[in-house]
């Protein structure tokens, strides 16, 4: 049966709401793999209303580029902050509109800010491991220390970026180099994976589903960011799917 509210809306608009809805359905099928779109992507553009904080690439290797952001104060603190975003996100997830930009806020507090921009891997990079990312972060940390003249840094790693940073600081400690990092912040980061089974994520993390995901990743050679986005949408379906 059709939704009576939708039928009334169609009558009230002379069928325009039905035509608009059908266009949205076709567009979602073509561009959003069938899920209702939560935002008009054409309304956003990097450099226009996203990622407006000024900075430049000061170091790069095969795995990442290191961005140094322009200070917003006359004086800055000696110890810099290095931000490591999740590998499946862009660095500007923390630099959206100016009103929502972590990077803008941090630089306005006099902190020297650096951020990692991860390379988008392809099947050619299927052999990359946690060690690959840890070694890349170490190179970025050394570059940050050299550029600023600071003997140590603060590091901020979110989600999978936080897991990687946790592995990194453990690796530093095991190698007697723990003094490179003075502070560690890990927002939205699960370090004890056994606890994830007690959350909504646990509904998707059965042994069968995890084995299927691993097989797909092994065959493709990388994790598809769009697939990850769909998983997170289904964690909050009332807000991120049915609402639209």
PDB file of N, CA, C and O in Angstrom, residues 5 9 22 36 59 84 98 104 134 153 155 160 167 170 173 196 206 213 241:
ATOM      1  N   UNK A   5       0.124   9.845   3.306  1.00  0.00           N
ATOM      2  CA  UNK A   5       0.679  11.194   3.368  1.00  0.00           C
ATOM      3  C   UNK A   5       1.323  11.556   2.032  1.00  0.00           C
ATOM      4  O   UNK A   5       1.188  12.679   1.532  1.00  0.00           O
ATOM      5  N   UNK A   9       0.243  14.439  -0.607  1.00  0.00           N
ATOM      6  CA  UNK A   9       1.233  15.402  -1.082  1.00  0.00           C
ATOM      7  C   UNK A   9       1.250  15.445  -2.609  1.00  0.00           C
ATOM      8  O   UNK A   9       1.363  16.519  -3.209  1.00  0.00           O
ATOM      9  N   UNK A  22      10.517  10.441  -7.890  1.00  0.00           N
ATOM     10  CA  UNK A  22      10.990   9.455  -8.865  1.00  0.00           C
ATOM     11  C   UNK A  22      12.378   9.842  -9.382  1.00  0.00           C
ATOM     12  O   UNK A  22      13.249   8.984  -9.557  1.00  0.00           O
ATOM     13  N   UNK A  36      18.915   6.242  -0.077  1.00  0.00           N
ATOM     14  CA  UNK A  36      18.500   7.638  -0.196  1.00  0.00           C
ATOM     15  C   UNK A  36      19.655   8.586   0.140  1.00  0.00           C
ATOM     16  O   UNK A  36      20.351   8.393   1.135  1.00  0.00           O
ATOM     17  N   UNK A  59      55.812  17.655   2.886  1.00  0.00           N
ATOM     18  CA  UNK A  59      56.523  16.374   2.845  1.00  0.00           C
ATOM     19  C   UNK A  59      55.580  15.339   2.249  1.00  0.00           C
ATOM     20  O   UNK A  59      54.366  15.414   2.424  1.00  0.00           O
ATOM     21  N   UNK A  84      46.097  12.658  12.338  1.00  0.00           N
ATOM     22  CA  UNK A  84      46.063  11.468  11.475  1.00  0.00           C
ATOM     23  C   UNK A  84      44.603  11.035  11.318  1.00  0.00           C
ATOM     24  O   UNK A  84      44.045  10.407  12.214  1.00  0.00           O
ATOM     25  N   UNK A  98      33.858  26.639   7.752  1.00  0.00           N
ATOM     26  CA  UNK A  98      34.599  27.331   8.828  1.00  0.00           C
ATOM     27  C   UNK A  98      33.949  27.203  10.202  1.00  0.00           C
ATOM     28  O   UNK A  98      34.639  27.143  11.219  1.00  0.00           O
ATOM     29  N   UNK A 104      40.533  25.042  11.797  1.00  0.00           N
ATOM     30  CA  UNK A 104      40.419  26.486  12.018  1.00  0.00           C
ATOM     31  C   UNK A 104      40.508  26.803  13.504  1.00  0.00           C
ATOM     32  O   UNK A 104      41.234  27.720  13.919  1.00  0.00           O
ATOM     33  N   UNK A 134      52.291   2.594   9.862  1.00  0.00           N
ATOM     34  CA  UNK A 134      53.062   3.028  11.032  1.00  0.00           C
ATOM     35  C   UNK A 134      54.374   3.680  10.599  1.00  0.00           C
ATOM     36  O   UNK A 134      54.760   4.746  11.108  1.00  0.00           O
ATOM     37  N   UNK A 153      56.090  15.949  19.645  1.00  0.00           N
ATOM     38  CA  UNK A 153      54.845  16.458  19.092  1.00  0.00           C
ATOM     39  C   UNK A 153      53.663  15.934  19.896  1.00  0.00           C
ATOM     40  O   UNK A 153      53.785  14.999  20.683  1.00  0.00           O
ATOM     41  N   UNK A 155      49.926  14.215  18.993  1.00  0.00           N
ATOM     42  CA  UNK A 155      49.362  13.526  17.834  1.00  0.00           C
ATOM     43  C   UNK A 155      47.901  13.203  18.094  1.00  0.00           C
ATOM     44  O   UNK A 155      47.518  12.867  19.216  1.00  0.00           O
ATOM     45  N   UNK A 160      40.135   4.648  12.647  1.00  0.00           N
ATOM     46  CA  UNK A 160      41.238   3.769  12.250  1.00  0.00           C
ATOM     47  C   UNK A 160      42.574   4.504  12.295  1.00  0.00           C
ATOM     48  O   UNK A 160      43.623   3.885  12.492  1.00  0.00           O
ATOM     49  N   UNK A 167      49.174   1.853  17.518  1.00  0.00           N
ATOM     50  CA  UNK A 167      50.212   0.891  17.135  1.00  0.00           C
ATOM     51  C   UNK A 167      51.561   1.596  16.993  1.00  0.00           C
ATOM     52  O   UNK A 167      52.611   1.055  17.377  1.00  0.00           O
ATOM     53  N   UNK A 170      53.118   2.418  20.389  1.00  0.00           N
ATOM     54  CA  UNK A 170      53.608   1.164  20.961  1.00  0.00           C
ATOM     55  C   UNK A 170      54.924   0.740  20.326  1.00  0.00           C
ATOM     56  O   UNK A 170      55.845   0.267  21.003  1.00  0.00           O
ATOM     57  N   UNK A 173      57.698   2.947  21.663  1.00  0.00           N
ATOM     58  CA  UNK A 173      58.103   2.536  23.010  1.00  0.00           C
ATOM     59  C   UNK A 173      58.988   1.297  22.952  1.00  0.00           C
ATOM     60  O   UNK A 173      59.987   1.193  23.685  1.00  0.00           O
ATOM     61  N   UNK A 196      33.580  -4.095  20.743  1.00  0.00           N
ATOM     62  CA  UNK A 196      32.722  -3.663  19.647  1.00  0.00           C
ATOM     63  C   UNK A 196      31.514  -4.569  19.490  1.00  0.00           C
ATOM     64  O   UNK A 196      30.465  -4.161  18.981  1.00  0.00           O
ATOM     65  N   UNK A 206      29.394 -10.294  12.674  1.00  0.00           N
ATOM     66  CA  UNK A 206      29.402 -11.730  12.938  1.00  0.00           C
ATOM     67  C   UNK A 206      30.611 -12.357  12.253  1.00  0.00           C
ATOM     68  O   UNK A 206      31.224 -11.758  11.357  1.00  0.00           O
ATOM     69  N   UNK A 213      33.709 -10.029   4.300  1.00  0.00           N
ATOM     70  CA  UNK A 213      34.349  -8.742   4.042  1.00  0.00           C
ATOM     71  C   UNK A 213      35.834  -8.935   3.750  1.00  0.00           C
ATOM     72  O   UNK A 213      36.393  -8.346   2.814  1.00  0.00           O
ATOM     73  N   UNK A 241      19.004   7.030   6.888  1.00  0.00           N
ATOM     74  CA  UNK A 241      18.380   6.370   5.722  1.00  0.00           C
ATOM     75  C   UNK A 241      16.901   6.713   5.635  1.00  0.00           C
ATOM     76  O   UNK A 241      16.470   7.436   4.731  1.00  0.00           O
TER      77      UNK A 241
END
